[in-house]
XYZ file of C-alpha atoms in Angstrom:
523
model
C 17.600 -55.634 -15.595
C 19.320 -53.689 -18.338
C 17.084 -50.650 -18.020
C 17.951 -49.782 -14.437
C 21.573 -48.683 -14.343
C 23.865 -47.237 -11.768
C 24.971 -43.806 -12.899
C 28.584 -44.788 -13.467
C 29.071 -48.334 -14.806
C 32.100 -48.688 -17.065
C 32.270 -50.756 -20.228
C 34.533 -53.760 -20.640
C 36.787 -53.361 -23.643
C 38.092 -56.199 -25.822
C 41.578 -55.610 -27.185
C 42.159 -56.999 -30.651
C 42.426 -55.814 -34.222
C 39.828 -56.647 -36.811
C 39.311 -55.317 -40.303
C 36.492 -55.738 -42.752
C 36.635 -56.699 -46.352
C 34.024 -55.253 -48.632
C 33.098 -55.709 -52.257
C 32.574 -51.982 -52.655
C 35.421 -49.975 -54.109
C 36.515 -47.089 -51.941
C 35.822 -43.715 -53.469
C 38.868 -41.450 -53.886
C 39.166 -39.139 -50.900
C 38.750 -35.411 -51.506
C 41.298 -32.935 -50.312
C 40.669 -30.651 -47.343
C 38.935 -27.393 -48.237
C 41.342 -25.099 -50.081
C 41.456 -22.532 -52.857
C 43.792 -23.121 -55.755
C 44.795 -20.768 -58.518
C 44.815 -21.741 -62.137
C 46.803 -19.727 -64.653
C 45.160 -19.257 -68.018
C 46.078 -17.164 -71.009
C 43.549 -14.635 -72.153
C 44.441 -12.174 -74.917
C 48.123 -12.685 -74.154
C 47.471 -11.663 -70.519
C 47.819 -14.096 -67.616
C 44.696 -14.096 -65.463
C 44.470 -15.630 -61.990
C 41.179 -17.561 -61.851
C 39.899 -18.989 -58.567
C 38.621 -22.562 -58.633
C 35.772 -23.209 -56.131
C 36.922 -24.767 -52.888
C 36.173 -28.422 -52.293
C 34.026 -29.356 -49.297
C 35.392 -31.898 -46.873
C 33.840 -35.352 -46.964
C 35.723 -36.785 -43.994
C 34.836 -36.484 -40.322
C 36.625 -37.301 -37.063
C 34.514 -37.962 -33.983
C 35.202 -38.730 -30.330
C 32.832 -40.789 -28.188
C 33.359 -42.234 -24.718
C 30.779 -44.982 -25.343
C 33.044 -47.653 -26.833
C 31.078 -50.826 -27.570
C 32.165 -54.350 -26.792
C 30.216 -55.696 -29.761
C 28.405 -54.268 -32.774
C 25.722 -56.957 -32.714
C 22.497 -55.071 -32.072
C 20.901 -58.165 -30.515
C 23.554 -58.264 -27.804
C 24.881 -54.787 -27.098
C 23.096 -52.250 -24.926
C 25.789 -49.581 -25.024
C 26.160 -49.250 -28.785
C 22.883 -47.558 -29.682
C 24.683 -44.319 -30.441
C 26.442 -46.137 -33.293
C 23.487 -48.270 -34.426
C 21.638 -45.135 -35.485
C 24.234 -44.674 -38.205
C 24.705 -48.295 -39.240
C 21.107 -49.420 -39.500
C 17.749 -47.977 -40.496
C 14.334 -48.597 -38.936
C 10.922 -48.950 -40.505
C 10.007 -45.725 -38.689
C 12.116 -43.129 -36.892
C 11.669 -40.046 -34.712
C 12.576 -36.714 -36.326
C 13.784 -33.492 -34.698
C 10.188 -32.475 -33.930
C 9.692 -35.686 -31.936
C 7.304 -36.912 -34.644
C 7.291 -40.531 -35.828
C 7.999 -40.599 -39.566
C 8.634 -43.362 -42.141
C 12.189 -44.476 -42.909
C 12.358 -47.908 -44.574
C 8.577 -48.172 -44.590
C 6.101 -46.252 -46.737
C 2.973 -46.733 -44.657
C 1.436 -48.874 -41.944
C -2.000 -50.006 -40.815
C -3.160 -51.450 -37.508
C -6.200 -53.545 -36.594
C -8.909 -52.353 -34.204
C -7.496 -53.926 -31.052
C -3.881 -52.838 -31.715
C -2.506 -56.389 -31.877
C -1.541 -56.557 -35.557
C 0.532 -54.001 -37.469
C 1.078 -54.236 -41.236
C 3.959 -52.325 -42.825
C 4.606 -51.611 -46.496
C 8.325 -51.459 -47.332
C 9.821 -48.882 -49.696
C 11.233 -50.372 -52.893
C 13.961 -47.749 -53.369
C 15.995 -48.525 -50.237
C 19.199 -50.539 -50.631
C 21.773 -52.138 -48.373
C 25.320 -50.857 -48.635
C 26.179 -53.620 -51.130
C 23.426 -52.418 -53.465
C 20.929 -55.216 -52.774
C 17.282 -54.317 -52.046
C 15.939 -54.163 -48.497
C 12.915 -56.464 -48.379
C 10.243 -57.670 -45.985
C 12.185 -60.928 -45.635
C 15.098 -58.961 -44.169
C 12.787 -57.429 -41.556
C 11.330 -60.826 -40.672
C 14.812 -62.371 -40.387
C 16.131 -59.508 -38.229
C 13.244 -59.557 -35.778
C 13.109 -63.337 -35.497
C 16.857 -63.403 -34.853
C 16.371 -60.956 -31.992
C 13.404 -62.887 -30.630
C 15.463 -66.085 -30.622
C 18.149 -64.228 -28.659
C 15.546 -63.228 -26.024
C 16.215 -59.566 -26.724
C 14.190 -57.479 -24.236
C 13.067 -55.101 -26.959
C 11.079 -57.834 -28.743
C 9.284 -59.481 -25.822
C 5.882 -58.146 -26.908
C 6.018 -59.691 -30.405
C 4.210 -62.971 -31.066
C 5.158 -63.443 -34.732
C 6.526 -61.724 -37.832
C 5.288 -62.594 -41.324
C 6.500 -61.519 -44.770
C 3.906 -62.650 -47.336
C 5.764 -60.777 -50.094
C 8.817 -58.564 -50.567
C 6.991 -55.371 -49.591
C 4.742 -56.489 -46.736
C 5.566 -57.156 -43.081
C 2.866 -58.279 -40.634
C 3.740 -58.122 -36.933
C 1.396 -59.771 -34.427
C 1.662 -58.777 -30.767
C 1.030 -60.781 -27.626
C -1.017 -57.935 -26.112
C -2.641 -54.746 -27.444
C -0.153 -51.910 -27.848
C -1.220 -48.640 -29.460
C 2.316 -47.315 -28.905
C 4.058 -50.037 -30.910
C 4.936 -47.609 -33.711
C 6.949 -45.665 -31.141
C 8.649 -48.904 -30.098
C 9.617 -49.451 -33.740
C 11.829 -46.357 -33.646
C 14.135 -47.888 -31.029
C 17.742 -48.577 -32.047
C 17.406 -52.331 -31.666
C 14.412 -52.472 -34.042
C 16.662 -51.610 -37.012
C 16.930 -53.907 -40.038
C 19.849 -56.149 -40.990
C 20.623 -57.986 -44.233
C 19.569 -61.620 -44.091
C 21.904 -62.567 -46.940
C 24.874 -60.858 -45.298
C 24.332 -62.423 -41.862
C 23.639 -65.907 -43.227
C 26.604 -65.459 -45.575
C 28.979 -65.090 -42.638
C 29.237 -61.322 -42.131
C 31.069 -60.552 -38.875
C 28.098 -58.875 -37.219
C 29.837 -58.472 -33.862
C 32.973 -56.774 -35.154
C 32.620 -55.569 -38.742
C 29.077 -55.249 -40.111
C 30.073 -54.110 -43.591
C 26.698 -54.598 -45.261
C 24.147 -52.399 -43.507
C 20.804 -50.667 -44.059
C 21.862 -47.311 -42.663
C 23.931 -44.411 -43.920
C 27.247 -46.104 -43.007
C 28.954 -49.473 -42.783
C 31.995 -50.517 -40.766
C 35.226 -50.545 -42.745
C 37.491 -51.532 -39.830
C 37.613 -51.702 -36.043
C 41.025 -51.288 -34.452
C 40.261 -52.446 -30.922
C 43.825 -52.083 -29.694
C 43.840 -48.372 -30.535
C 40.103 -47.848 -29.865
C 39.210 -46.650 -33.367
C 36.287 -47.525 -35.651
C 36.367 -46.464 -39.284
C 33.075 -46.039 -41.192
C 32.375 -45.619 -44.884
C 29.259 -44.041 -46.351
C 26.600 -46.261 -47.894
C 26.503 -44.876 -51.458
C 22.922 -46.134 -51.865
C 21.495 -44.515 -48.722
C 18.424 -42.458 -49.699
C 19.535 -42.719 -53.302
C 22.562 -40.420 -53.042
C 24.535 -41.494 -50.005
C 25.522 -39.196 -47.108
C 27.478 -35.979 -47.716
C 30.206 -37.190 -45.350
C 31.570 -40.466 -46.692
C 34.564 -41.201 -44.479
C 34.194 -41.230 -40.667
C 36.770 -42.076 -38.009
C 35.469 -42.578 -34.464
C 37.982 -42.316 -31.641
C 37.142 -43.828 -28.265
C 40.387 -42.723 -26.640
C 42.140 -39.369 -26.804
C 45.655 -38.429 -25.739
C 44.491 -34.867 -25.052
C 41.415 -33.192 -23.627
C 38.269 -32.858 -25.750
C 38.753 -29.101 -25.824
C 42.343 -29.429 -27.047
C 41.401 -32.096 -29.588
C 38.737 -29.846 -31.109
C 41.046 -26.823 -31.113
C 43.953 -28.768 -32.613
C 41.888 -30.440 -35.330
C 42.341 -33.956 -33.943
C 38.553 -34.282 -33.953
C 35.671 -32.330 -35.450
C 32.873 -33.557 -33.190
C 32.603 -34.918 -29.642
C 29.483 -36.510 -28.228
C 27.985 -37.321 -24.831
C 30.130 -34.913 -22.806
C 28.960 -34.987 -19.204
C 28.002 -31.711 -17.570
C 30.688 -32.339 -14.951
C 33.440 -32.577 -17.571
C 36.392 -30.242 -17.045
C 36.146 -29.391 -20.749
C 32.701 -27.770 -20.525
C 33.785 -24.311 -19.246
C 36.422 -24.044 -22.006
C 34.103 -25.307 -24.726
C 31.397 -22.885 -23.663
C 33.553 -19.828 -24.418
C 35.827 -21.173 -27.169
C 35.736 -19.414 -30.539
C 35.058 -21.666 -33.494
C 33.383 -24.363 -31.367
C 29.641 -24.925 -30.876
C 28.477 -26.541 -27.641
C 25.126 -28.337 -27.979
C 23.224 -29.102 -24.749
C 20.330 -31.586 -24.587
C 18.595 -33.802 -22.025
C 19.328 -37.493 -22.192
C 16.546 -40.069 -21.796
C 17.479 -41.530 -18.412
C 15.152 -40.559 -15.572
C 17.031 -39.916 -12.318
C 14.976 -40.635 -9.209
C 14.915 -41.850 -5.605
C 13.046 -45.015 -4.725
C 11.675 -45.349 -1.191
C 11.214 -48.970 -0.108
C 7.676 -49.200 1.254
C 8.490 -52.413 3.103
C 9.891 -50.002 5.705
C 7.024 -48.511 7.753
C 8.178 -44.897 7.477
C 8.047 -45.071 3.671
C 4.717 -46.904 3.671
C 3.311 -43.736 5.248
C 1.703 -41.641 2.470
C 2.335 -38.416 4.393
C 6.052 -39.159 4.731
C 6.458 -39.701 0.985
C 4.504 -36.526 0.236
C 6.626 -34.626 2.757
C 9.861 -35.808 1.151
C 8.852 -34.875 -2.389
C 7.540 -31.490 -1.220
C 10.804 -30.789 0.629
C 13.026 -31.551 -2.352
C 13.713 -28.361 -4.272
C 14.759 -29.971 -7.555
C 15.996 -26.676 -9.013
C 18.310 -26.328 -6.006
C 19.571 -29.891 -6.516
C 20.255 -29.223 -10.198
C 22.012 -25.939 -9.384
C 24.056 -27.227 -6.443
C 24.974 -30.678 -7.730
C 24.841 -30.357 -11.530
C 25.922 -26.757 -12.109
C 22.456 -26.071 -13.452
C 22.740 -28.707 -16.163
C 19.475 -30.591 -15.871
C 15.699 -30.370 -16.251
C 13.292 -31.008 -13.340
C 11.497 -34.337 -13.760
C 9.043 -35.077 -10.950
C 7.501 -37.773 -13.160
C 9.085 -40.003 -15.781
C 7.592 -38.130 -18.733
C 9.122 -35.512 -20.978
C 8.073 -33.991 -24.327
C 10.299 -36.438 -26.234
C 8.442 -39.440 -24.763
C 5.298 -40.787 -26.407
C 2.569 -40.540 -23.804
C 3.683 -37.125 -22.557
C 0.852 -34.895 -21.368
C 1.518 -31.265 -20.390
C 0.726 -30.198 -16.858
C 2.354 -33.062 -15.002
C 5.964 -31.957 -15.302
C 6.044 -29.140 -12.748
C 7.818 -29.627 -9.425
C 5.642 -29.701 -6.247
C 8.326 -28.114 -4.021
C 6.735 -26.414 -0.987
C 8.682 -26.694 2.276
C 5.784 -25.339 4.349
C 3.537 -28.041 2.936
C 6.291 -30.601 3.551
C 6.328 -29.751 7.269
C 2.547 -30.088 7.403
C 2.756 -33.542 5.831
C 5.386 -34.630 8.369
C 3.327 -33.277 11.265
C 0.366 -35.350 10.053
C 2.489 -38.498 9.607
C 3.356 -41.194 12.121
C 6.849 -39.651 12.321
C 6.360 -35.983 13.269
C 9.775 -35.894 14.975
C 11.547 -37.305 11.931
C 13.762 -40.362 11.541
C 17.058 -41.569 10.099
C 17.194 -42.634 6.463
C 19.906 -44.544 4.567
C 20.285 -43.330 0.980
C 22.363 -45.604 -1.277
C 24.270 -44.115 -4.199
C 26.533 -45.596 -6.884
C 30.117 -45.053 -5.760
C 30.831 -41.304 -5.674
C 28.823 -40.518 -8.801
C 25.707 -39.545 -6.879
C 27.486 -37.941 -3.929
C 26.693 -34.336 -4.843
C 23.042 -35.212 -5.448
C 22.838 -37.067 -2.136
C 24.429 -34.170 -0.241
C 21.865 -31.755 -1.685
C 19.054 -34.149 -0.743
C 20.493 -34.452 2.754
C 20.554 -30.673 3.167
C 16.941 -30.286 2.025
C 15.521 -33.120 4.143
C 16.989 -31.611 7.306
C 14.159 -29.079 6.989
C 11.668 -31.836 7.834
C 13.815 -33.574 10.462
C 14.927 -36.482 8.292
C 18.586 -37.322 8.936
C 20.092 -38.802 5.759
C 23.013 -41.237 5.955
C 24.705 -41.525 2.556
C 25.928 -45.041 1.718
C 28.209 -45.567 -1.283
C 27.910 -48.854 -3.174
C 29.364 -50.116 -6.414
C 26.902 -50.050 -9.302
C 26.155 -53.776 -9.450
C 25.531 -53.992 -5.690
C 23.264 -50.960 -5.868
C 21.102 -52.514 -8.581
C 21.026 -55.915 -6.847
C 19.908 -54.289 -3.605
C 17.145 -52.419 -5.429
C 15.863 -55.511 -7.246
C 15.851 -57.661 -4.085
C 14.310 -55.005 -1.826
C 17.429 -54.909 0.353
C 17.489 -51.135 0.831
C 15.755 -48.183 2.492
C 16.193 -45.481 -0.165
C 18.246 -45.624 -3.345
C 19.236 -43.139 -6.063
C 18.832 -44.697 -9.519
C 18.577 -43.936 -13.206
C 15.883 -45.559 -15.354
C 16.291 -45.621 -19.118
C 13.140 -45.088 -21.176
C 14.645 -47.166 -23.934
C 11.911 -46.936 -26.553
C 10.807 -43.407 -25.777
C 7.395 -44.484 -24.526
C 6.025 -44.189 -21.003
C 4.479 -47.657 -21.306
C 7.889 -49.049 -20.452
C 7.451 -47.642 -16.962
C 4.717 -50.229 -16.365
C 7.078 -52.708 -14.613
C 7.904 -50.060 -11.992
C 4.233 -49.978 -10.960
C 3.251 -53.633 -11.377
C 4.029 -56.739 -9.371
C 7.344 -58.154 -10.551
C 11.097 -57.733 -10.456
C 11.119 -54.004 -11.245
C 8.407 -53.032 -8.764
C 11.177 -51.860 -6.446
C 9.119 -49.454 -4.310
C 7.302 -52.561 -2.977
C 4.051 -50.672 -2.536
C 0.942 -52.851 -2.361
C -0.982 -50.766 -4.902
C -0.589 -51.664 -8.592
C -3.432 -49.473 -9.892
C -1.012 -47.124 -11.685
C 0.500 -50.015 -13.608
C -2.989 -51.274 -14.496
C -3.958 -47.854 -15.868
C -0.788 -47.652 -17.956
C -1.448 -51.140 -19.300
C -5.070 -50.317 -20.189
C -3.934 -47.170 -22.010
C -2.220 -49.328 -24.633
C -5.433 -50.929 -25.877
C -7.689 -47.931 -26.514
C -8.112 -45.027 -28.918
C -6.138 -41.805 -28.519
C -8.792 -39.892 -26.554
C -9.336 -42.707 -24.070
C -5.589 -43.318 -23.860
C -4.958 -39.711 -22.807
C -7.717 -39.939 -20.187
C -6.180 -43.078 -18.679
C -2.688 -41.604 -18.753
C -3.925 -38.435 -17.071
C -5.481 -40.557 -14.334
C -2.282 -42.569 -13.951
C -0.083 -39.470 -13.774
C -2.385 -37.882 -11.206
C -2.123 -41.019 -9.105
C 1.668 -40.998 -9.442
C 1.658 -37.513 -7.935
C -0.674 -38.505 -5.124
C 1.126 -41.691 -4.139
C 4.735 -40.736 -5.005
C 5.924 -44.315 -5.304
C 9.129 -42.876 -6.741
C 10.589 -39.411 -6.181
C 11.564 -38.007 -9.576
C 14.451 -35.544 -9.679
C 15.752 -34.621 -13.139
C 16.712 -35.430 -16.692
C 20.422 -34.683 -16.853
C 21.851 -32.333 -19.459
C 24.719 -33.657 -21.548
C 26.513 -32.004 -24.438
C 27.885 -32.509 -27.886
C 30.541 -30.172 -29.266
C 31.570 -29.489 -32.855
C 33.628 -27.137 -34.947
C 31.565 -24.328 -36.447
C 31.916 -25.226 -40.121
C 30.402 -28.651 -39.477
C 26.647 -28.117 -39.871
C 23.507 -30.022 -38.826
C 20.402 -30.077 -41.005
C 18.193 -30.888 -38.017
C 18.909 -30.024 -34.376
C 20.105 -32.833 -32.169
C 17.188 -34.471 -30.364
C 18.671 -37.073 -28.022
C 21.883 -38.688 -26.800
C 23.183 -39.691 -30.221
C 24.800 -38.180 -33.272
C 23.298 -38.747 -36.720
C 26.155 -38.592 -39.216
C 23.883 -38.400 -42.261
C 22.483 -35.209 -40.745
C 25.889 -33.517 -41.000
C 27.653 -31.667 -43.797
C 30.562 -29.261 -44.174
C 29.819 -25.641 -44.903
C 31.105 -24.407 -48.280
């Protein structure tokens, strides 16, 4: 499954050169910020008069997440770029609130199976044509035909007129509005796609703030142009170059002016210490949305023992793991909920570390003298985490053997139950805890192999009720997660963006993506 990933799986790159043609005329580029002097005569005396400096409208970005396609129905790795190319009916703002984007309003029926959206009439594609309900219907039906995972809950999409979209769901889902904010729920132009637009390589008619002007695959560069019709005025920055390969370090590239912004810098990057103290550079830390955890296969008798699982989670000092293995760059995550996820309830995100209690659990288990445990990790990427876990579990007489596997083998072993314990990352792709249901229900992703699916049932029921009842069911489910510990949550990892100081953000960054329309150059 796409949502369970080994921590380090590299992208396959296609080497070719493609360029887009567009019927929009390029706007003349402005000069870099400078002050010029104009000489004027005034009463026979020459006066030096300063002309206001021009603000830059270009931007150079580095990202390590180079896509293999720009087709949002195919690519999983390109979401960081989709946010800039396409707009959604609704989006999540910097306060983690769901707000309208292409839509004006929505209504939902009593059993949460039918959502009706009203489309704004002032939103245009980058070629100046209106964005209509028919475009939404076409986009979603195209994705459904491609068996896109993000659309599996949709039964049908109707567009009775240009402003109205009616989406019928296969099952009740009171969190569907949150699902609508996902990158793959963005809207494409029906006329452009049916007219032969190269969606995979050069989508040059888009609903977002930018369109693709060219993609130089050989040199790993994508060039974007601003959509002059976006929100009526277009973005402040109109010319963006994205580099996916640098000949120098990120720190040097920012210092030398090669780039102005770098995104998704891992906390283990050699650049971080330099960026943290560099003058003229802002380092922006944030937690990404992948939950890092250990799964214990309950087909093995030691992990079917409730006391053993409780002992392990109580023995794992997550703050120690984050400090020792991640240089402090992470947030404890005993459960797969965080404030940015719809369905978050406060009070369930504190770590239960208590080594004395852990020893009591082991003494009460069927394995008071401990046992050996194989912990699989993806190549060397999880080695530091595994070593910290090994150190901590010695306190309760569990001897951890660390086994390195390549990412694909690791995932295959997890999905087939061919493992004892495995360190994984689970992506909450729509930002809603309901997408954890497969981990707790019978099926391919129920990798703990426990015989109890009550947690999954509670999560499922929470989707079909009002807000008060939903929170009660979620609270019950989260409590049960803590009692049963089907999965041992560790942390949300901290990653970083870095930018030059004069490049400003209107809203703080909220997740693992950059929003170019949110940026402007300081005067």
